[in-house]
Coordinates of C-alpha atoms in Angstrom, one line a residue:
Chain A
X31 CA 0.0 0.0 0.0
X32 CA 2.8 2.3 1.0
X33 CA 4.7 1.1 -1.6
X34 CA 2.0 2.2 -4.2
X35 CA 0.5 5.2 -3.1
X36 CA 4.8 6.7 -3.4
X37 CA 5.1 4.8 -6.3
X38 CA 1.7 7.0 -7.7
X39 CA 3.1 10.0 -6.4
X40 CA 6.6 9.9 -8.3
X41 CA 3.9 9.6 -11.2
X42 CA 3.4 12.8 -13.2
X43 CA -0.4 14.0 -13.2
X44 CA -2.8 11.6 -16.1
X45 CA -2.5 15.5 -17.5
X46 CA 1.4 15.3 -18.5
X47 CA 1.4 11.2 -19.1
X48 CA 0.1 10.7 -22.0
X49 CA -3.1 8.5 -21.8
X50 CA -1.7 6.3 -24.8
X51 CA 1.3 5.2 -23.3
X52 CA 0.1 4.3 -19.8
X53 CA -2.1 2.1 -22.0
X54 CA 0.5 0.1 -23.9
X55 CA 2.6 0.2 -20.8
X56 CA -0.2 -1.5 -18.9
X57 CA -0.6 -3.8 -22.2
X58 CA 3.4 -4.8 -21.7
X59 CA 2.3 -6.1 -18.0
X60 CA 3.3 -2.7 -16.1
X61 CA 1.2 -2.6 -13.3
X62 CA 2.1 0.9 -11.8
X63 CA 1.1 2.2 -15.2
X64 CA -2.4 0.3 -14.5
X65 CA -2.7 1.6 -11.6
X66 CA -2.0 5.3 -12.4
X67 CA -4.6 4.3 -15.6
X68 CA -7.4 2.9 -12.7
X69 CA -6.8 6.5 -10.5
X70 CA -7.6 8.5 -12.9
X71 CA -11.6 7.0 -13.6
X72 CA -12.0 4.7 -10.3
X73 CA -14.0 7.9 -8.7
X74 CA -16.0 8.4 -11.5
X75 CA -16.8 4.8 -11.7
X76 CA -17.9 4.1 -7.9
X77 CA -19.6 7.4 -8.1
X78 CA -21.9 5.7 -10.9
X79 CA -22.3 2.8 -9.5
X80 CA -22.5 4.1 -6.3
X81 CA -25.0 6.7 -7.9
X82 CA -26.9 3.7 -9.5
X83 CA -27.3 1.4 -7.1
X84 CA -27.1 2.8 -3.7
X85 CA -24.9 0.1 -2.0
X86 CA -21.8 0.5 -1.1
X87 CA -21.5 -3.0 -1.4
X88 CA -22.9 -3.3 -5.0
X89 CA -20.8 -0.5 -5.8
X90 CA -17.5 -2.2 -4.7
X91 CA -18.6 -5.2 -6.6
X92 CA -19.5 -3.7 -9.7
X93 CA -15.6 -1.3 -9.2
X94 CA -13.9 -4.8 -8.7
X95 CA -15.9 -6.7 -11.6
X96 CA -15.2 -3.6 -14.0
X97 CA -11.5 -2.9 -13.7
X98 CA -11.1 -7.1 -14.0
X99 CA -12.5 -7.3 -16.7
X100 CA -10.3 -4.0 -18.1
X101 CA -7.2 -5.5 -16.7
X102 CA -7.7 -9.1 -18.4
X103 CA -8.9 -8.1 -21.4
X104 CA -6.3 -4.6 -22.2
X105 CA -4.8 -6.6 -24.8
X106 CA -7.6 -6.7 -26.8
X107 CA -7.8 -3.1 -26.8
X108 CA -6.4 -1.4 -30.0
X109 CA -7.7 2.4 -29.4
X110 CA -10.5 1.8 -32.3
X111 CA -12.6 3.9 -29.6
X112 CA -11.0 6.1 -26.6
X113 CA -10.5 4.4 -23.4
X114 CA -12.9 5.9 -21.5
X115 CA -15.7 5.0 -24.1
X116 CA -14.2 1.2 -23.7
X117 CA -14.7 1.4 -20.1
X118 CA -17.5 3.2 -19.8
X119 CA -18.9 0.4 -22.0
X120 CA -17.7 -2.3 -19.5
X121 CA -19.1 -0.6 -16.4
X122 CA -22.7 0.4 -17.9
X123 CA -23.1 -3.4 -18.9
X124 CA -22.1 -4.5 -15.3
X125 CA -24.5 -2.1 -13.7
X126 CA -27.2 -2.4 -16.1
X127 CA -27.0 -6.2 -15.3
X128 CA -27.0 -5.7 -11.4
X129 CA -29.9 -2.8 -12.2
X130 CA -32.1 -5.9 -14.1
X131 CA -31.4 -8.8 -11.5
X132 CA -32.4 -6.4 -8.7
X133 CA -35.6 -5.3 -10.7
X134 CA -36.3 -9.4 -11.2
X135 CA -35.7 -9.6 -6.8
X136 CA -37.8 -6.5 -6.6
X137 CA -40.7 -8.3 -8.7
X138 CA -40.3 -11.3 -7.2
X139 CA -40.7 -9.7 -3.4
X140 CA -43.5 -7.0 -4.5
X141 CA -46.4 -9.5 -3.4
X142 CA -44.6 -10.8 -0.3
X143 CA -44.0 -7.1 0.7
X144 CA -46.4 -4.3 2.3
X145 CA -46.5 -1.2 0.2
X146 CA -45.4 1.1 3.2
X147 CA -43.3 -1.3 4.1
X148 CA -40.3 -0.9 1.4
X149 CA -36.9 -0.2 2.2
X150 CA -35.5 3.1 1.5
X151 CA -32.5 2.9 -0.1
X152 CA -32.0 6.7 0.3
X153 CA -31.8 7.0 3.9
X154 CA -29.1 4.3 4.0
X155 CA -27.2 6.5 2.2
X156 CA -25.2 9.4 3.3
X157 CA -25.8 12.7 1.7
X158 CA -24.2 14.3 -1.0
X159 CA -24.9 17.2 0.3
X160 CA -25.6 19.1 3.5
X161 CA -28.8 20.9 3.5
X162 CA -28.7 23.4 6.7
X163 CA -31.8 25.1 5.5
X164 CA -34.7 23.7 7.0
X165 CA -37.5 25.0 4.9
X166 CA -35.5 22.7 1.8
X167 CA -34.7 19.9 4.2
X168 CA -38.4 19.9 4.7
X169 CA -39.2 20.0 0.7
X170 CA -36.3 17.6 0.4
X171 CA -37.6 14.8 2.9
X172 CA -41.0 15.3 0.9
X173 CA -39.4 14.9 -2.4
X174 CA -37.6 12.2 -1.4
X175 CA -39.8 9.8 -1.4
X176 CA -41.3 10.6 -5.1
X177 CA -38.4 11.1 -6.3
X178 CA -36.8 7.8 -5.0
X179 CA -40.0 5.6 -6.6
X180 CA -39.4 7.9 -10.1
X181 CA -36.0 6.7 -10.2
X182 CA -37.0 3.4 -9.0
X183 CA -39.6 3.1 -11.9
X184 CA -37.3 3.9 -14.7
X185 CA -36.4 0.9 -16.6
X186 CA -32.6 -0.2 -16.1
X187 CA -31.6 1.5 -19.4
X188 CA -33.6 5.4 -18.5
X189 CA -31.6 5.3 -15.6
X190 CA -28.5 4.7 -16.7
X191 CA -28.7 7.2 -19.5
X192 CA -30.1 9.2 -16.9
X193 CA -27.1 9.0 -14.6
X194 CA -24.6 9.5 -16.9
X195 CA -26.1 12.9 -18.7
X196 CA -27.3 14.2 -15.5
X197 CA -24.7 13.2 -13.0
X198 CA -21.7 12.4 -15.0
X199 CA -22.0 15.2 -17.3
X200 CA -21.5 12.7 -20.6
X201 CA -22.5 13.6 -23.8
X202 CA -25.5 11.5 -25.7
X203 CA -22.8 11.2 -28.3
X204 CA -20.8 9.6 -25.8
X205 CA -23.4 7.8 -23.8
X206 CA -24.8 6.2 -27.0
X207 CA -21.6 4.5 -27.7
X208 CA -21.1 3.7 -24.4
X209 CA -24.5 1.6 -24.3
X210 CA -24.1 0.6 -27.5
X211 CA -26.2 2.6 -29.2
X212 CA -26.8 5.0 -31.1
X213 CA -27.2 9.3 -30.1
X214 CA -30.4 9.6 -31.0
X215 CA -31.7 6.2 -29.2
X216 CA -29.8 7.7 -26.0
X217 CA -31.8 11.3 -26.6
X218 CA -35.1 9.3 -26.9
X219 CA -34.4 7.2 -23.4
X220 CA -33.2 10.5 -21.4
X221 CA -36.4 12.3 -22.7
X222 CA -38.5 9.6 -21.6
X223 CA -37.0 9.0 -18.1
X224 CA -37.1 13.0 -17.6
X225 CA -40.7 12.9 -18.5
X226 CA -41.4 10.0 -16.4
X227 CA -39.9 11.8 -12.8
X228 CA -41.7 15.3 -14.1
X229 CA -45.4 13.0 -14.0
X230 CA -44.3 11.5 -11.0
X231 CA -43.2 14.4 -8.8
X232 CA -46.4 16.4 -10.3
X233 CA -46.9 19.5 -8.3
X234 CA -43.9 19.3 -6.8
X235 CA -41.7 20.7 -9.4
Chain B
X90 CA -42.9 25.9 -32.7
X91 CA -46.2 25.5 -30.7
X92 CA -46.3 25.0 -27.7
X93 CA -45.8 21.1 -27.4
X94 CA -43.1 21.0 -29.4
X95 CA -41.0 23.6 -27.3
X96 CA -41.7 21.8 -24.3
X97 CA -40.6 18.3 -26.0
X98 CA -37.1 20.5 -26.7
X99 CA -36.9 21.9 -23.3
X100 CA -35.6 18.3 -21.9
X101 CA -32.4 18.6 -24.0
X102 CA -32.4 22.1 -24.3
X103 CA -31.5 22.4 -20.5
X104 CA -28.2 19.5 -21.3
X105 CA -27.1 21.8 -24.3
X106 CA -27.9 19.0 -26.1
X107 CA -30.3 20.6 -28.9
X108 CA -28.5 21.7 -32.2
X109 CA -28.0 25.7 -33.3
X110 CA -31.2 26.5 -34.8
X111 CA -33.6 24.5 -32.2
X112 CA -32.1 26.5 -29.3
X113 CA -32.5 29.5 -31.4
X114 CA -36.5 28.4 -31.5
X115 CA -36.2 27.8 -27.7
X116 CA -35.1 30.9 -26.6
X117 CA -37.0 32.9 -29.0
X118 CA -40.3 31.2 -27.7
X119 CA -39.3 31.3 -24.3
X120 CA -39.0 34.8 -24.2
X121 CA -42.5 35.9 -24.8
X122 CA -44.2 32.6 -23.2
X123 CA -45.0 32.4 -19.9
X124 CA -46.1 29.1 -19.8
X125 CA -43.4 27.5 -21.4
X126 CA -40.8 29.7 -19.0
X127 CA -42.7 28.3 -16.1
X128 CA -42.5 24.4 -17.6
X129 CA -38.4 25.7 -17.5
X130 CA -38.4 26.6 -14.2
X131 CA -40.1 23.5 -13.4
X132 CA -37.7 21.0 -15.0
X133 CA -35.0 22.9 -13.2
X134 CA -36.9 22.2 -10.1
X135 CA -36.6 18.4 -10.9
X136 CA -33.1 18.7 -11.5
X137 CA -31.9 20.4 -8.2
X138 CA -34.5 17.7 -6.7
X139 CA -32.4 14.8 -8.6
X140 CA -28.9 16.7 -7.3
X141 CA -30.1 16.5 -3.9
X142 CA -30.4 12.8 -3.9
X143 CA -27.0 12.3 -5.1
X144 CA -24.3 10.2 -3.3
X145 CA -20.8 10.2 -3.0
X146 CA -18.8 7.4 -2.0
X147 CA -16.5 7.6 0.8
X148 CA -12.9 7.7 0.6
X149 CA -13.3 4.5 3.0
X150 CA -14.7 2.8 0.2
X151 CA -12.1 4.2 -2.7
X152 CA -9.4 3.4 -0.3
X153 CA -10.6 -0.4 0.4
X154 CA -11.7 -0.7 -3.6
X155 CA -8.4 0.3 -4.9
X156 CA -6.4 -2.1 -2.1
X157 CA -8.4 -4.7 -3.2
X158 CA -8.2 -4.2 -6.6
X159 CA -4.6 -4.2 -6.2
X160 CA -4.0 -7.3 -4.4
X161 CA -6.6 -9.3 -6.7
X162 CA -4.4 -7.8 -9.8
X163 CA -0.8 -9.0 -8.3
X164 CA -2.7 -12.7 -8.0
X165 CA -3.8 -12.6 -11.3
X166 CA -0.1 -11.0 -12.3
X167 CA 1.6 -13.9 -10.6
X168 CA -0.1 -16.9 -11.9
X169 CA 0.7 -15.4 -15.4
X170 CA 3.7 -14.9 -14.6
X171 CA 4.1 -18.6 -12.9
X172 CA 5.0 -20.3 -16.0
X173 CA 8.3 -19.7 -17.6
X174 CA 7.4 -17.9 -21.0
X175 CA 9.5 -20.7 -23.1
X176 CA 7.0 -22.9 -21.8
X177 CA 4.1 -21.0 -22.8
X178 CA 5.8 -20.2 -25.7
X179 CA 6.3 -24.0 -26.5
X180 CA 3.0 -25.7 -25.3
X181 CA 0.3 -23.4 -27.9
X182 CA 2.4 -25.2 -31.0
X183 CA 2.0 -29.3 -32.3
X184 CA 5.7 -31.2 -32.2
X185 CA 6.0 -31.3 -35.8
X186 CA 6.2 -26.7 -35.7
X187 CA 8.5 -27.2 -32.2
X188 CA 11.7 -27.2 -34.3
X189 CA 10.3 -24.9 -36.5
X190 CA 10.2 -22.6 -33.3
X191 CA 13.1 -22.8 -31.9
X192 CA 14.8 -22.5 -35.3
X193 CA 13.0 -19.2 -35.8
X194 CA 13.9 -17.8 -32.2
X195 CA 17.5 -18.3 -33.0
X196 CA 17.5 -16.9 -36.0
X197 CA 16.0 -13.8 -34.4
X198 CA 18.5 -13.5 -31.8
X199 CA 21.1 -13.9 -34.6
X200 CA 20.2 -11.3 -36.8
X201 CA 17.8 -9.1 -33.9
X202 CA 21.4 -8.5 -32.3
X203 CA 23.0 -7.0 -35.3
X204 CA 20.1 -5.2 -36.7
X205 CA 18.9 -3.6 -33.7
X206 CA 21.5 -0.3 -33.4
X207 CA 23.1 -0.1 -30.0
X208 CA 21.6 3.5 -29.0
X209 CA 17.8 2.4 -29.4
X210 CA 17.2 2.9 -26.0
X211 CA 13.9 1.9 -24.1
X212 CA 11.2 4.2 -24.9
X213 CA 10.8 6.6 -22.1
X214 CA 7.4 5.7 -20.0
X215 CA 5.5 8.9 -21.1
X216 CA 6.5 11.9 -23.2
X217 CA 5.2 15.5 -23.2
X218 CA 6.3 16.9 -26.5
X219 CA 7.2 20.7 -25.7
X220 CA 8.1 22.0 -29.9
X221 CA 8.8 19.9 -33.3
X222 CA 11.0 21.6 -36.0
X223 CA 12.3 20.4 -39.1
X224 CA 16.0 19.5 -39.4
X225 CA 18.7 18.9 -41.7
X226 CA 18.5 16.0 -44.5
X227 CA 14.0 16.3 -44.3
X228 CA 14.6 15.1 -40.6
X229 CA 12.5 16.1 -37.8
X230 CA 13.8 17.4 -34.2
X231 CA 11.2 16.9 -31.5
X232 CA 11.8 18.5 -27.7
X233 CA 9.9 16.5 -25.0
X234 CA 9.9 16.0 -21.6
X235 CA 10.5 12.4 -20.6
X236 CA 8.8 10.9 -17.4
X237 CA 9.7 7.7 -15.9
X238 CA 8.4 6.1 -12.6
X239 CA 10.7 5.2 -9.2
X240 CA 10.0 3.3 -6.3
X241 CA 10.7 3.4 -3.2
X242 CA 10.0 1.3 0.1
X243 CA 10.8 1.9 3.4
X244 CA 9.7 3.5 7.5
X245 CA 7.5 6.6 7.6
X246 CA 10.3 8.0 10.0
X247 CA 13.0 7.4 6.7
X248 CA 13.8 11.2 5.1
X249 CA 13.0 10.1 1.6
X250 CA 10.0 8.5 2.8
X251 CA 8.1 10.7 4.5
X252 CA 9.1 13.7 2.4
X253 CA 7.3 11.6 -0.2
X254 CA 4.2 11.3 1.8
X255 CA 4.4 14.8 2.7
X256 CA 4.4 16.1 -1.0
X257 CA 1.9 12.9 -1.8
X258 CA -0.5 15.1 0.8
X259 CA -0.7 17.8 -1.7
X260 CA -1.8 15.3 -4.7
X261 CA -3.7 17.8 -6.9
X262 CA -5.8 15.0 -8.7
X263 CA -6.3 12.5 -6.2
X264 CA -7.8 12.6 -2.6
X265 CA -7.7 9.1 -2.1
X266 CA -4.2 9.5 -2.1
X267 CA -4.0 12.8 0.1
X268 CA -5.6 10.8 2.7
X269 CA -3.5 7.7 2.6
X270 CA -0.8 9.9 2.8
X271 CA -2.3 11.5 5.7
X272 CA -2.7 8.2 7.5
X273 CA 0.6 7.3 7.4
X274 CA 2.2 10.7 8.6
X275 CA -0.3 11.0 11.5
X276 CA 1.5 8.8 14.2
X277 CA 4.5 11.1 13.1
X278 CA 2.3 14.5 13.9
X279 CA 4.6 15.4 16.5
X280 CA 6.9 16.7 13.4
X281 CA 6.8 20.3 12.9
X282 CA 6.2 19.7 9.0
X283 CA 4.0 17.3 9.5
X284 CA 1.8 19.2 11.2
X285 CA 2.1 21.6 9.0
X286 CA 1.1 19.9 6.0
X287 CA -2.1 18.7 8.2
X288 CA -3.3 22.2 9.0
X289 CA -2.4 22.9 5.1
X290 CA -4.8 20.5 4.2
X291 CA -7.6 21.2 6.9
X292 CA -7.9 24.4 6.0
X293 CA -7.3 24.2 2.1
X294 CA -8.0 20.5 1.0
X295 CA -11.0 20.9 -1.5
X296 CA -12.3 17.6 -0.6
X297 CA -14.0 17.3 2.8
X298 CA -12.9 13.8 3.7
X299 CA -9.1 14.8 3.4
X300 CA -9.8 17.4 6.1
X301 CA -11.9 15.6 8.3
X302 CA -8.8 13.5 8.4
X303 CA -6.8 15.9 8.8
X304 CA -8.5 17.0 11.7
X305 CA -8.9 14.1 13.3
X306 CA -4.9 13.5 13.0
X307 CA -4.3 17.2 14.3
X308 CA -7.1 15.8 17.5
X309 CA -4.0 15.5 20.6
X310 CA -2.5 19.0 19.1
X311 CA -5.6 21.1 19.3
X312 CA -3.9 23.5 22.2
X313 CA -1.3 24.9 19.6
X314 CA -2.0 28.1 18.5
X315 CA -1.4 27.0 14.9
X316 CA -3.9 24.4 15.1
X317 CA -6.5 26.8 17.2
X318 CA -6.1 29.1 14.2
X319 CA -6.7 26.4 12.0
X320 CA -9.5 25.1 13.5
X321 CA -11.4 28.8 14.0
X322 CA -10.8 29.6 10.6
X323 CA -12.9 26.4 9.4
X324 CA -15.5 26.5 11.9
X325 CA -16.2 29.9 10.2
X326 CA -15.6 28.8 6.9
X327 CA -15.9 25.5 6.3
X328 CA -18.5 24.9 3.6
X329 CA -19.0 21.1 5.5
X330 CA -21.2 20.8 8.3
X331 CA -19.5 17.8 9.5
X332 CA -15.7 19.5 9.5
X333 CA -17.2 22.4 11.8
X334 CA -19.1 20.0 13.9
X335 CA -15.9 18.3 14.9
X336 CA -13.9 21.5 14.8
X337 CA -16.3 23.2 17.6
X338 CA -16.6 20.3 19.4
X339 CA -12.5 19.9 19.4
X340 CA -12.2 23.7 20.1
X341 CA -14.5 23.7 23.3
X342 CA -13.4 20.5 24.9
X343 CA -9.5 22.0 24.0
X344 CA -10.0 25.7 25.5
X345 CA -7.5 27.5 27.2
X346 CA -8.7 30.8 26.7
X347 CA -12.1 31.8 27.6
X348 CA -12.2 34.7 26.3
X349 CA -10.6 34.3 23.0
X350 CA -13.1 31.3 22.4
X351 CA -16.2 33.5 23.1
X352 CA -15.2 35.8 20.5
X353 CA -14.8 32.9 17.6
X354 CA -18.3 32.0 19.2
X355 CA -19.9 34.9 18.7
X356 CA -18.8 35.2 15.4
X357 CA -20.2 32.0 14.9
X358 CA -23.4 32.9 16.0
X359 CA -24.0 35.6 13.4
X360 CA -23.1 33.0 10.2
X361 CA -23.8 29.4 11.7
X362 CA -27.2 27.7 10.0
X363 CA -26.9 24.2 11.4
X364 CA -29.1 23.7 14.5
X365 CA -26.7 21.8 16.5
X366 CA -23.8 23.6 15.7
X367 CA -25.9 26.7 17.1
X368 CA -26.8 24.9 20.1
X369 CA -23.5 24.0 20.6
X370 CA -21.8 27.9 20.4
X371 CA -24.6 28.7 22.6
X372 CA -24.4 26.2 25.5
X373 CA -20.7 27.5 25.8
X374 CA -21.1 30.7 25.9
X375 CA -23.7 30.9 28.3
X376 CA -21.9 28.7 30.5
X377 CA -19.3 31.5 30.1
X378 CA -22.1 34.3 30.9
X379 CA -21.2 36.0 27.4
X380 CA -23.7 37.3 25.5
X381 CA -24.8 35.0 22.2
X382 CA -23.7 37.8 19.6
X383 CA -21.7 40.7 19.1
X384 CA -23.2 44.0 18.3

């Protein structure tokens, strides 16, 4: 641990090394070069997931899974599209898979459950932000809960493309070849899942 | 546009996602409709709604990922690794091509060692190219700046080591770092420049988990005046609720000076909106008999 987090340091900044050739180091087996290639998206990538599926423990899974599957199959990648396309690829696949399993457990527990009775994911969550103001705090806790069930009811692929426009800032461009798809296909699955959370938080926005 | 169709543009309109013309249409028809500018302000609504639900993972988590990630790599490093290459070389071909091989491998040595000139060096690990000029003879001269990566192992309480962690504390690009870094200097806090570099980052860190460590590192030190300065300027700064929590609560049960303290309290008083951070300032300071704000 000590060992890496000097070895990092001595790095120069992902800005000065160029992207390219920490790639084709990593390819020739240099793992400091892999790691210095993981720092620079491994916050982006457990913010998604983290984002997406409101575990930290489904996050860590889906960070562990992702950056496998990047380290075991870099060889095969030969910069036809820019890494963080490829990766982003890798880690909306993973997370749209743990989006549709959870969504097949949800189904399956819908009868068993109560309808008050769900578990908030939210509140096991710490907060992005810290709202001091109570008059939002109160609007918040309010809009909480409809805004929760919106997100809930999006379907696996709204909410990704939700996340990444929204949260991560992507382009559709970007987000359509991430999902493999194309830009307007992207455009026409953020509009709906925007649409969607404007019906369900009704007066409330 | 009518109506309808402004309000199907407005969902991409707010990403910057619509092309030239559309968001010419947009802002056109949003300047004399009311209705339309209201449907804006709503979707905007929704959005600040969505931000507030946001989470960020913890450094914690980053921290364990990464170590994780690390150890499962060097596994799956070693047992490729395991296996001398001439083996793995050998076993993919069928007997009859073995010969072949091993024909062709000497052959490259042979000829590899006499074509290969002497001063091609290993390419540098990553190169910043500062100008490119032509030369003589349709050649090309390229200026770059050539950076290659070192290691180093040893105690925190080695020089070379902890000067590393020290700088590693002011990582621009990486917090998970900064607070590694931060847990490895902290049993060495009673180091001038280690303290230093602490109260550096609690009071200047942009990330709130770096100075919460921070803090928490600085925690036996809180009498100093260095670190009382510190600590005032974030409880009236700080834009983290949970870093001025901790900061009050370290000033108060730390105080030497009555008097002094009253006076950050007060100030607190007059820019403090968290309830318990209020109730906090003002349990001290009427235990102290001082008035709850300045005039």
């Amino acid at each position: 641990m000590l060992k890496q987090s000097i070895s990092t340091a001595a790095v120069a900044s992902p800005t000065v090394m160029d992207e390219a050739s920490l790639i084709r180091a990593a390819q020739q087996g240099d793992q400091d070069a892999f790691a210095t290639l993981v720092h620079s998206y491994d916050q982006n990538v457990l913010r998604i997931a983290m984002n997406l599926l409101r575990s930290p423990e489904e996050a860590k899974d889906v960070y562990q899974e992702a950056f496998l599957r990047v380290y075991r199959n870099l060889d095969s990648f030969r910069f036809d599209c820019s890494f963080p396309t490829w990766l982003y690829r890798i880690v909306t696949n993973i997370c749209l898979d743990h989006l549709r399993k959870r969504k097949v457990r949800r189904e399956e527990c819908a009868v068993a459950e109560s309808a008050g009775g769900e578990y908030n994911l939210l509140e096991a969550v710490e907060e992005h932000r810290a709202d001091n103001n109570p008059q939002r705090k109160l609007l918040t806790g309010e809009l909480r809960t409809r805004i929760d069930r919106a997100l809930s009811d999006l379907t696996p692929r709204e909410r990704m493309v939700f996340e990444l426009r929204h949260f991560q800032g992507l382009r559709l461009r970007a987000i359509g070849e991430s999902l493999g798809t194309t830009e307007e296909a992207a455009k026409n699955c953020l509009f709906r899942a925007t649409q969607k959370m404007r019906a369900a938080l009704g007066d409330y926005a | 546009m009518s109506c309808d169709e402004i309000r199907d543009l407005l969902v991409l309109y707010a990403y910057g996602e619509l092309t030239f013309d559309q968001e010419e249409s947009v802002d056109a028809h949003l300047a004399v409709c009311e209705a339309c500018k209201l449907e804006q302000a709503a979707l905007a609504e929704l959005h600040a709604a969505a931000d507030d639900q946001a989470v960020a993972p913890s450094l914690e988590l980053l921290s364990a990922c990464r170590q994780e990630l690390r150890a499962q790599v060097a596994v799956m490093a070693k047992v490729s690794t395991s296996e001398p290459f001439w083996r793995r070389w050998f076993s993919g071909g069928t007997w009859v091509a073995k010969p072949a091989m091993t024909m062709g491998l000497l052959a490259a040595g042979f000829f590899g060692a006499r074509l290969v000139p002497v001063t091609n060096v290993a390419a540098p690990v990553a190169r910043n190219v500062r100008f490119i000029e032509p030369a003589s003879d349709g050649q090309v001269r390229i200026v770059y700046d050539e950076v290659s990566q070192k290691e180093i192992a040893g105690r925190v309480d080695d020089r070379m080591v902890r000067e590393m962690l020290l700088s590693a504390t002011r990582s621009p690009n990486d917090p998970g770092l900064r607070v590694d870094s931060v847990e490895y200097l902290k049993t060495r806090c009673e180091r001038e420049e280690v303290r230093k570099a602490f109260v550096r980052a609690l009071v200047s860190d942009p990330n709130e988990g770096v100075r919460l460590k921070a803090l928490e590192a600085l925690k036996p030190y809180a009498g100093e005046m260095e670190v009382r300065s510190a600590l005032t300027k974030v409880l009236l700064a700080d834009q983290s609720a949970t870093v001025r929590t901790q900061s009050i609560d370290l000033l108060v049960n730390t105080r030497r000076n009555e008097s002094e303290l009253a006076g950050v309290l007060q100030d607190m008083m007059r820019r403090e909106e968290n309830s318990y951070i209020r109730q906090r300032g003002r349990t001290v300071l009427q235990a102290m008999n001082a008035s709850l704000e300045t005039f």
